[in-house]
Amino acid sequence: KEKPIIEFTYFVPDERKQGGSYEKAVGTIKKIDMYEHSVVMDNGIRISINDLVSIEGDFFKGLEEY
């Protein structure tokens, strides 16, 4: 069975000054690292749970009713 495709929107702080930007990552989840408090995607992107802004995908369709 295929893993669901998920789209994450997350904040990336600017390393040189205050502020940052919002980025999107689309793919499948490899694991949720509870020790590092992050989501690791199959393509190697690691997103801090604290920086997540939104999570979307077909997997969540229909859940709005609950």
C-alpha atoms as one frame of an Amber mdcrd trajectory, in Angstrom:
protein
   0.000   0.000   0.000   1.258   3.471  -0.888   2.018   6.032   1.794  -0.203
   9.122   1.665   1.246  12.303   0.159   1.295  15.103   2.742   1.946  18.834
   2.265   3.590  20.674   5.158   3.834  24.437   5.461   6.485  25.445   7.974
   8.455  28.453   9.186  12.189  28.687   8.480  13.923  31.278  10.682  16.479
  33.570   9.038  19.951  32.714  10.358  21.263  36.307  10.085  18.378  38.485
  11.208  15.034  38.383  12.944  12.211  36.898  10.901  12.239  34.198   8.279
  10.098  32.673   5.561   7.390  30.088   5.078   8.178  27.061   2.959   6.251
  24.039   1.715   7.381  20.443   1.551   5.389  17.749  -0.224   6.031  14.052
   0.139   5.653  11.088   2.441   6.590  10.746   6.076   9.493   8.441   6.924
   9.145   8.839  10.689   8.209  11.149  13.512  11.260  11.673  15.707   9.896
  12.126  19.219  13.379  12.732  20.665  14.128  15.598  18.243  10.467  16.744
  18.055  10.510  16.660  14.275   8.946  15.063  11.220  11.379  13.312   8.876
  10.234  12.932   5.303  11.308  10.195   2.882  13.250  12.784   0.854  15.367
  13.687   3.915  13.684  16.955   4.864  13.435  17.329   8.634  10.817  19.758
   9.968  10.619  20.822  13.594   7.147  20.199  14.992   7.332  23.641  16.626
   7.734  25.263  13.186   4.759  23.530  11.532   2.055  25.917  10.346  -0.251
  23.524   8.472  -0.535  19.918   7.346  -2.685  19.015   4.332  -3.341  16.003
   2.151  -5.954  13.583   0.898  -5.377  11.557   4.059  -7.210  14.270   6.050
 -10.212  14.719   3.739 -13.432  14.023   5.555 -11.910  14.494   8.998 -13.199
  18.072   9.182 -16.611  16.635  10.081 -15.292  15.186  13.348
